[in-house]
């Protein structure tokens, strides 16, 4: 016991942040960064939600004058852009940040400082984009910013510059985050966690991260083209100079469709975790689910043209993309059956997390049903740009991402805070959201089929859409009330929620093997894994090696170290040092902000200074530290293993 | 389910195995990170070159508007410069693997001079170009694609200069030279991308 206490003391000395502003801003702890990611993304969710409420209020009755046409354009553009780029992906990255190191049994991400940088860049690019509101110049070209509308001729102002530069800026955070996740998952797993024992949430983040690496570059290239055209008079999308607006559409949707899966796959990962825990049994068809995740990620890249069926493309191309758009429904079907099977086979406990999952399954199936109608090209050409589309993608995005995210809140809040969220308020939260959501978006299918186009700031009386629209607006406020219940629940439970203990749900994965909230170093001794469900598959007690934790943890003599593992079999491969807190990522984020502000305002000196600072900071970052880690040159640690 | 197996495994005596503090090559996380960055950047260039051909297929003539085909002398000299610099970098890395500081430093200096000449020649080529990025879509694509690659050459030079400074300070040993490995990896990537650009932007208008 004495040695344990000594070890704990040494770990906490090395890991616990010294208090004060500097350590707050300089922390590299993945848990703090993850929670910040989640909080900031939630803030963006609220902002975009308020924009939606304004739009719904405007549309509640015909010929309303709350928002003028220009403002309405800015609102739907900012709403769509914020929800997709600044809420959905960062929120899921926040969960990933918090959970991945814990789930794989590591003490932090592979690159903790890069992780801090990702967060700052995410925050600053969001502020950059939202600062446009102060100038009355919020982006107004729609969330896919089609040219020629978005060229300098038709969109003079800074509006679209904010948009394109903001997204290029943000892509740094997303890309760095993806690299970090992949390396952490491949190289830092606990001993025994072979790749076929990886938790399904980690699989989802792994595939998503690869999709990010493939999907973001075309978006960045498109935005670079757009900026060069807007600022310097280059020609890419203008027909009179030989270019073509279709180039934008291809580049954008090559990103845009996979992006739907980038949002959806991590949400699916949450679903698999919650379903298994609440059904009290291992997930059915683990391998099928992992393969379906990969398949969705891959096929997601083969369907982008289905956003362009109305553009005028050759019938052969259309049929090919039509088929691939149908095929992508198959993995989703497999997943739904695996979840339902697990629940039917187990003894499901319908607490709030599982309620949200059930809501997800229902909404997602409905969204999928309207989804499989689109690959029929003639149908698509009928409903494109109508409210039918708005209804469809909200079913997929809100049903497919927001409901699982809320399930995730209820499920992991106890781990993050040490207290359970209140069950009673949770039920209110769920039912208001579920009913409100359907009231808002189901009537939109009908309005769409009746001919109501999307992106209109008002409509005439007597078209027969008035009643439906009023219903939708009432629904939107009901939905918002549900979200207020959630916010209230968080504040209430932080103060007086039930104590959670290490593992309130009796779940099986490693994040539940440590205290709630976990210590800064995550695990006192690193865990060893004997199966897919480490906490449910402990070997018989009182045999040697029966503990969940390593008996002779090779990182023990050191301070800020964790284990590296081999990529496939998950065997210990080396010892990694984890850097301490530093302000460099914050400074680097600020320097990058200077670069982007300089370009936005055409203040080239500012951009130049920013670039020099970026370079200097990167050199400072990579320069080896004065004091070397706690080992000596040529020294090796030793690990004890029992050969299988 | 695995309880029985693990118990019997657990009954066996433990053996010990050394675990290094310094991982190199594909065992090191930063090697993986570099590989992923290269993957990501390859997609950037793939998107650029795909755009190039997509626009080209939409036009009756390429280069359009009676413009001349690109001149090849400078790009071919530049190809020779970059390709040879890759070999020199490889040779320098081979040096530090055997613990030879001198060879590492000399090789990196030569490679940096070669890459610097590449940039100088590219700027010279830009200066005498008969068209500008504003002329038409051809000019825009030409300057954007070669320019973004040029920026990558600049970044590669900056990274390697810092590594060179560290080499001159004696930071690297035969066991410990991850920064060199990653700089070399990035260097090769920038060079291979150039070959694709040569083939598409310079040579393909001739076929
Ligand atoms: C939470 C409740 C939400 C409400 C009440 C809501 C409402 C709306 C409304 C009224 C529009 C404008 C339709 C139009 O005029 O064409 C819209 C558009 C849009 N929404 Fe939402 N939305 C919600 C959540 C979300 C979420 C969670 C996402 C994505 C993750 C999302 C993504 C979008 C997108 C991409 C657009 C299209 C913007 C454009 O046309 O450029 N929405 N939404």
Coordinates of N, CA and C in Angstrom, one line a residue, chain A residues 471-602:
Chain A
X471 N -47.3 25.5 -37.4 CA -47.0 24.3 -36.6 C -45.5 24.1 -36.5
X472 N -44.8 24.3 -37.6 CA -43.3 24.1 -37.5 C -42.7 25.0 -36.5
X473 N -43.2 26.2 -36.5 CA -42.6 27.2 -35.6 C -42.9 26.8 -34.1
X474 N -44.1 26.4 -33.9 CA -44.4 25.9 -32.5 C -43.5 24.8 -32.1
X475 N -43.3 23.8 -33.1 CA -42.4 22.7 -32.9 C -41.0 23.2 -32.5
X476 N -40.5 24.2 -33.2 CA -39.1 24.6 -33.0 C -39.0 25.2 -31.6
X477 N -40.0 25.9 -31.1 CA -39.9 26.4 -29.7 C -40.0 25.3 -28.7
X478 N -40.8 24.3 -29.0 CA -40.9 23.1 -28.1 C -39.5 22.5 -28.0
X479 N -38.9 22.3 -29.2 CA -37.5 21.7 -29.2 C -36.6 22.5 -28.4
X480 N -36.7 23.9 -28.5 CA -35.8 24.7 -27.8 C -36.0 24.6 -26.3
X481 N -37.3 24.4 -25.9 CA -37.6 24.2 -24.5 C -36.9 23.0 -24.0
X482 N -36.9 21.9 -24.8 CA -36.3 20.7 -24.4 C -34.8 20.9 -24.1
X483 N -34.2 21.7 -25.0 CA -32.7 22.0 -24.8 C -32.5 22.9 -23.5
X484 N -33.5 23.8 -23.2 CA -33.3 24.5 -22.0 C -33.4 23.6 -20.8
X485 N -34.2 22.5 -20.8 CA -34.2 21.5 -19.8 C -32.9 20.9 -19.6
X486 N -32.2 20.7 -20.7 CA -30.9 20.0 -20.6 C -29.9 21.0 -19.9
X487 N -29.9 22.3 -20.3 CA -29.0 23.2 -19.7 C -29.3 23.3 -18.2
X488 N -30.6 23.4 -17.9 CA -30.9 23.4 -16.4 C -30.4 22.2 -15.7
X489 N -30.6 21.1 -16.4 CA -30.2 19.8 -15.8 C -28.7 19.8 -15.5
X490 N -27.9 20.3 -16.4 CA -26.4 20.3 -16.2 C -26.1 21.2 -14.9
X491 N -26.7 22.4 -14.8 CA -26.4 23.2 -13.7 C -26.9 22.6 -12.4
X492 N -28.1 22.1 -12.4 CA -28.7 21.4 -11.3 C -27.8 20.3 -10.8
X493 N -27.4 19.4 -11.8 CA -26.7 18.2 -11.4 C -25.3 18.4 -11.0
X494 N -24.7 19.4 -11.5 CA -23.3 19.7 -11.1 C -23.3 20.0 -9.6
X495 N -24.3 20.7 -9.2 CA -24.4 21.0 -7.7 C -24.9 19.9 -6.9
X496 N -26.1 19.3 -7.3 CA -26.7 18.4 -6.4 C -27.1 17.0 -7.1
X497 N -26.4 16.7 -8.1 CA -26.6 15.4 -8.8 C -26.2 14.3 -7.9
X498 N -26.7 13.0 -8.2 CA -26.3 11.9 -7.4 C -24.8 11.6 -7.7
X499 N -24.0 11.2 -6.7 CA -22.6 10.8 -6.9 C -22.5 9.6 -7.9
X500 N -21.6 9.6 -8.8 CA -21.6 8.6 -9.8 C -20.8 7.4 -9.5
X501 N -19.7 7.6 -8.8 CA -18.8 6.4 -8.6 C -18.1 6.1 -9.9
X502 N -17.2 5.1 -9.8 CA -16.3 4.9 -11.0 C -17.2 4.5 -12.2
X503 N -18.2 3.6 -12.0 CA -18.8 2.9 -13.1 C -20.3 2.8 -12.9
X504 N -21.0 4.0 -13.0 CA -22.4 4.0 -12.6 C -23.3 3.1 -13.5
X505 N -22.9 2.8 -14.8 CA -23.7 2.1 -15.7 C -23.3 0.6 -15.7
X506 N -22.3 0.2 -15.0 CA -21.7 -1.1 -15.1 C -21.3 -1.4 -16.5
X507 N -20.6 -0.4 -17.1 CA -20.2 -0.5 -18.5 C -18.9 -1.3 -18.6
X508 N -18.5 -1.6 -19.8 CA -17.4 -2.6 -20.0 C -16.1 -1.9 -20.5
X509 N -16.1 -0.7 -20.9 CA -14.9 -0.2 -21.5 C -14.0 0.6 -20.5
X510 N -12.8 0.8 -20.9 CA -11.8 1.2 -19.9 C -12.0 2.6 -19.3
X511 N -12.7 3.5 -19.9 CA -12.9 4.8 -19.3 C -13.6 4.6 -17.9
X512 N -14.3 3.5 -17.8 CA -15.0 3.3 -16.5 C -14.1 2.6 -15.5
X513 N -12.9 2.3 -15.8 CA -12.0 1.6 -14.9 C -11.2 2.6 -14.0
X514 N -11.5 3.9 -14.1 CA -10.8 4.8 -13.3 C -11.8 5.7 -12.6
X515 N -11.4 6.6 -11.7 CA -12.3 7.3 -10.9 C -13.1 8.3 -11.8
X516 N -14.2 8.9 -11.3 CA -15.0 9.9 -12.0 C -14.9 11.2 -11.2
X517 N -14.4 12.3 -11.7 CA -13.6 12.4 -12.9 C -12.2 11.7 -12.7
X518 N -11.6 11.3 -13.8 CA -10.3 10.6 -13.7 C -9.2 11.6 -13.2
X519 N -8.2 11.0 -12.6 CA -7.0 11.9 -12.2 C -6.4 12.4 -13.5
X520 N -5.5 13.4 -13.4 CA -4.9 14.0 -14.6 C -4.1 12.9 -15.4
X521 N -3.6 11.9 -14.7 CA -2.8 10.9 -15.4 C -3.6 9.7 -15.8
X522 N -4.9 9.8 -15.7 CA -5.9 8.8 -16.1 C -5.9 7.5 -15.3
X523 N -4.8 6.8 -15.3 CA -4.7 5.5 -14.6 C -3.5 5.5 -13.7
X524 N -3.7 5.0 -12.5 CA -2.5 4.9 -11.5 C -1.5 3.9 -12.1
X525 N -1.9 2.7 -12.4 CA -1.1 1.8 -13.2 C -1.9 1.6 -14.5
X526 N -1.2 1.4 -15.6 CA -1.9 1.2 -16.9 C -2.6 -0.1 -16.9
X527 N -3.8 -0.1 -17.6 CA -4.6 -1.3 -17.7 C -4.1 -2.3 -18.7
X528 N -4.5 -3.6 -18.4 CA -4.2 -4.7 -19.4 C -5.5 -5.2 -19.8
X529 N -5.6 -5.6 -21.1 CA -6.9 -6.0 -21.6 C -6.9 -7.5 -22.0
X530 N -8.0 -8.2 -21.6 CA -8.1 -9.6 -21.9 C -9.2 -9.9 -22.9
X531 N -9.9 -8.9 -23.4 CA -11.1 -9.2 -24.3 C -11.6 -7.9 -24.8
X532 N -12.8 -8.1 -25.6 CA -13.4 -6.9 -26.1 C -14.0 -6.0 -25.1
X533 N -14.4 -6.6 -24.0 CA -15.2 -5.9 -23.0 C -14.4 -6.0 -21.7
X534 N -13.3 -5.2 -21.6 CA -12.3 -5.4 -20.5 C -12.9 -5.5 -19.1
X535 N -13.9 -4.7 -18.8 CA -14.4 -4.7 -17.4 C -15.4 -5.9 -17.2
X536 N -15.8 -6.5 -18.3 CA -16.8 -7.7 -18.1 C -16.0 -9.0 -18.2
X537 N -14.8 -8.9 -18.7 CA -14.1 -10.2 -19.0 C -12.8 -10.3 -18.2
X538 N -12.9 -10.0 -16.9 CA -11.7 -10.2 -16.1 C -11.5 -11.6 -15.8
X539 N -10.2 -12.1 -15.9 CA -9.9 -13.4 -15.6 C -10.2 -13.7 -14.1
X540 N -10.3 -15.0 -13.9 CA -10.7 -15.4 -12.5 C -9.8 -14.8 -11.5
X541 N -10.3 -14.4 -10.4 CA -9.5 -13.7 -9.4 C -8.4 -14.6 -8.8
X542 N -7.6 -14.0 -8.1 CA -6.4 -14.6 -7.4 C -5.6 -15.6 -8.2
X543 N -5.6 -15.4 -9.6 CA -4.5 -16.1 -10.3 C -3.5 -14.9 -10.6
X544 N -2.3 -15.3 -10.9 CA -1.3 -14.2 -11.2 C -1.8 -13.5 -12.5
X545 N -1.7 -12.2 -12.6 CA -2.1 -11.5 -13.9 C -3.6 -11.4 -13.9
X546 N -4.3 -11.5 -12.8 CA -5.8 -11.4 -12.9 C -6.2 -10.0 -12.8
X547 N -5.4 -9.1 -12.4 CA -5.8 -7.7 -12.2 C -6.1 -7.0 -13.6
X548 N -6.9 -6.0 -13.5 CA -7.2 -5.2 -14.7 C -5.9 -4.3 -15.0
X549 N -5.1 -4.1 -14.0 CA -4.0 -3.2 -14.1 C -2.7 -4.0 -14.1
X550 N -1.7 -3.4 -14.8 CA -0.4 -4.0 -14.8 C 0.2 -4.1 -13.4
X551 N 0.8 -5.3 -13.2 CA 1.4 -5.5 -11.8 C 2.7 -4.8 -11.8
X552 N 3.5 -4.9 -12.9 CA 4.8 -4.2 -12.9 C 4.7 -3.2 -14.1
X553 N 4.0 -2.1 -13.9 CA 3.9 -1.1 -14.9 C 5.3 -0.5 -15.3
X554 N 5.7 -0.7 -16.5 CA 7.1 -0.3 -16.8 C 7.2 1.3 -16.8
X555 N 6.1 2.0 -16.8 CA 6.2 3.4 -16.8 C 6.3 3.9 -15.3
X556 N 6.3 2.9 -14.4 CA 6.3 3.3 -13.0 C 7.4 4.2 -12.5
X557 N 8.7 3.8 -12.9 CA 9.8 4.6 -12.3 C 9.8 6.1 -12.9
X558 N 9.0 6.4 -13.8 CA 9.1 7.6 -14.5 C 8.0 8.6 -14.1
X559 N 7.8 9.7 -14.7 CA 6.8 10.6 -14.3 C 5.7 10.8 -15.4
X560 N 6.0 11.5 -16.4 CA 5.0 11.8 -17.4 C 5.1 10.9 -18.6
X561 N 5.0 9.5 -18.4 CA 5.2 8.6 -19.5 C 3.9 7.7 -19.7
X562 N 3.8 7.2 -20.9 CA 2.8 6.2 -21.2 C 3.4 5.2 -22.1
X563 N 2.6 4.1 -22.4 CA 3.1 3.1 -23.2 C 2.8 3.3 -24.7
X564 N 3.7 3.0 -25.6 CA 3.4 2.9 -27.0 C 3.1 1.4 -27.3
X565 N 2.3 1.2 -28.3 CA 1.9 -0.2 -28.6 C 2.2 -0.5 -30.1
X566 N 2.2 -1.8 -30.4 CA 2.3 -2.1 -31.8 C 0.9 -1.9 -32.5
X567 N 0.9 -1.6 -33.8 CA -0.3 -1.1 -34.5 C -1.4 -2.2 -34.5
X568 N -1.1 -3.4 -34.8 CA -2.2 -4.4 -34.9 C -2.4 -5.2 -33.7
X569 N -1.3 -5.8 -33.1 CA -1.6 -6.7 -32.0 C -1.7 -6.0 -30.6
X570 N -1.3 -4.7 -30.6 CA -1.5 -3.9 -29.4 C -0.5 -4.4 -28.3
X571 N 0.7 -4.9 -28.6 CA 1.6 -5.2 -27.6 C 2.5 -4.0 -27.3
X572 N 3.0 -3.9 -26.0 CA 3.8 -2.8 -25.6 C 5.0 -2.7 -26.5
X573 N 5.4 -1.5 -27.0 CA 6.4 -1.4 -28.0 C 7.5 -0.3 -27.5
X574 N 7.2 0.4 -26.5 CA 8.1 1.4 -26.1 C 7.5 2.3 -25.1
X575 N 8.2 3.3 -24.6 CA 7.7 4.2 -23.6 C 7.8 5.6 -24.2
X576 N 6.6 6.3 -24.0 CA 6.5 7.7 -24.6 C 6.5 8.7 -23.5
X577 N 7.1 9.8 -23.8 CA 7.1 10.9 -22.8 C 6.0 11.8 -23.2
X578 N 5.2 12.3 -22.2 CA 4.1 13.3 -22.5 C 4.5 14.7 -22.1
X579 N 4.6 15.6 -23.0 CA 5.1 16.9 -22.7 C 4.2 17.6 -21.6
X580 N 4.8 18.6 -20.9 CA 4.0 19.3 -19.9 C 3.3 20.5 -20.5
X581 N 2.5 21.2 -19.7 CA 1.7 22.3 -20.3 C 2.7 23.4 -20.8
X582 N 2.2 24.1 -21.8 CA 2.9 25.1 -22.5 C 2.0 26.1 -23.1
X583 N 2.4 27.4 -23.3 CA 1.6 28.4 -23.9 C 1.8 28.4 -25.4
X584 N 2.8 27.7 -25.9 CA 3.1 27.9 -27.3 C 1.9 27.6 -28.2
X585 N 1.1 26.5 -28.0 CA -0.1 26.3 -28.8 C -1.0 27.5 -28.9
X586 N -1.2 28.1 -27.7 CA -2.1 29.3 -27.7 C -1.5 30.4 -28.5
X587 N -0.2 30.7 -28.4 CA 0.4 31.7 -29.2 C 0.4 31.4 -30.6
X588 N 0.6 30.2 -31.0 CA 0.5 29.8 -32.4 C -0.9 30.0 -32.9
X589 N -1.9 29.7 -32.1 CA -3.3 30.0 -32.6 C -3.5 31.5 -32.8
X590 N -2.9 32.3 -31.9 CA -3.1 33.8 -32.1 C -2.3 34.2 -33.3
X591 N -1.1 33.7 -33.6 CA -0.4 34.1 -34.7 C -1.1 33.7 -36.0
X592 N -1.7 32.5 -36.0 CA -2.5 32.1 -37.2 C -3.7 33.1 -37.4
X593 N -4.3 33.5 -36.3 CA -5.4 34.4 -36.4 C -4.9 35.7 -37.0
X594 N -3.7 36.2 -36.7 CA -3.2 37.4 -37.3 C -3.1 37.2 -38.8
X595 N -2.6 36.0 -39.2 CA -2.5 35.8 -40.7 C -3.8 35.9 -41.3
X596 N -4.9 35.3 -40.8 CA -6.2 35.3 -41.4 C -6.8 36.6 -41.4
X597 N -6.7 37.4 -40.3 CA -7.2 38.7 -40.2 C -6.5 39.6 -41.3
X598 N -5.2 39.4 -41.4 CA -4.4 40.2 -42.4 C -5.0 40.0 -43.8
X599 N -5.2 38.7 -44.1 CA -5.7 38.4 -45.5 C -7.1 39.0 -45.6
X600 N -7.9 38.8 -44.6 CA -9.3 39.3 -44.7 C -9.3 40.8 -45.0
X601 N -8.5 41.6 -44.3 CA -8.6 43.0 -44.4 C -7.6 43.5 -45.5
X602 N -6.9 42.6 -46.2 CA -5.9 43.0 -47.2 C -4.8 43.8 -46.5

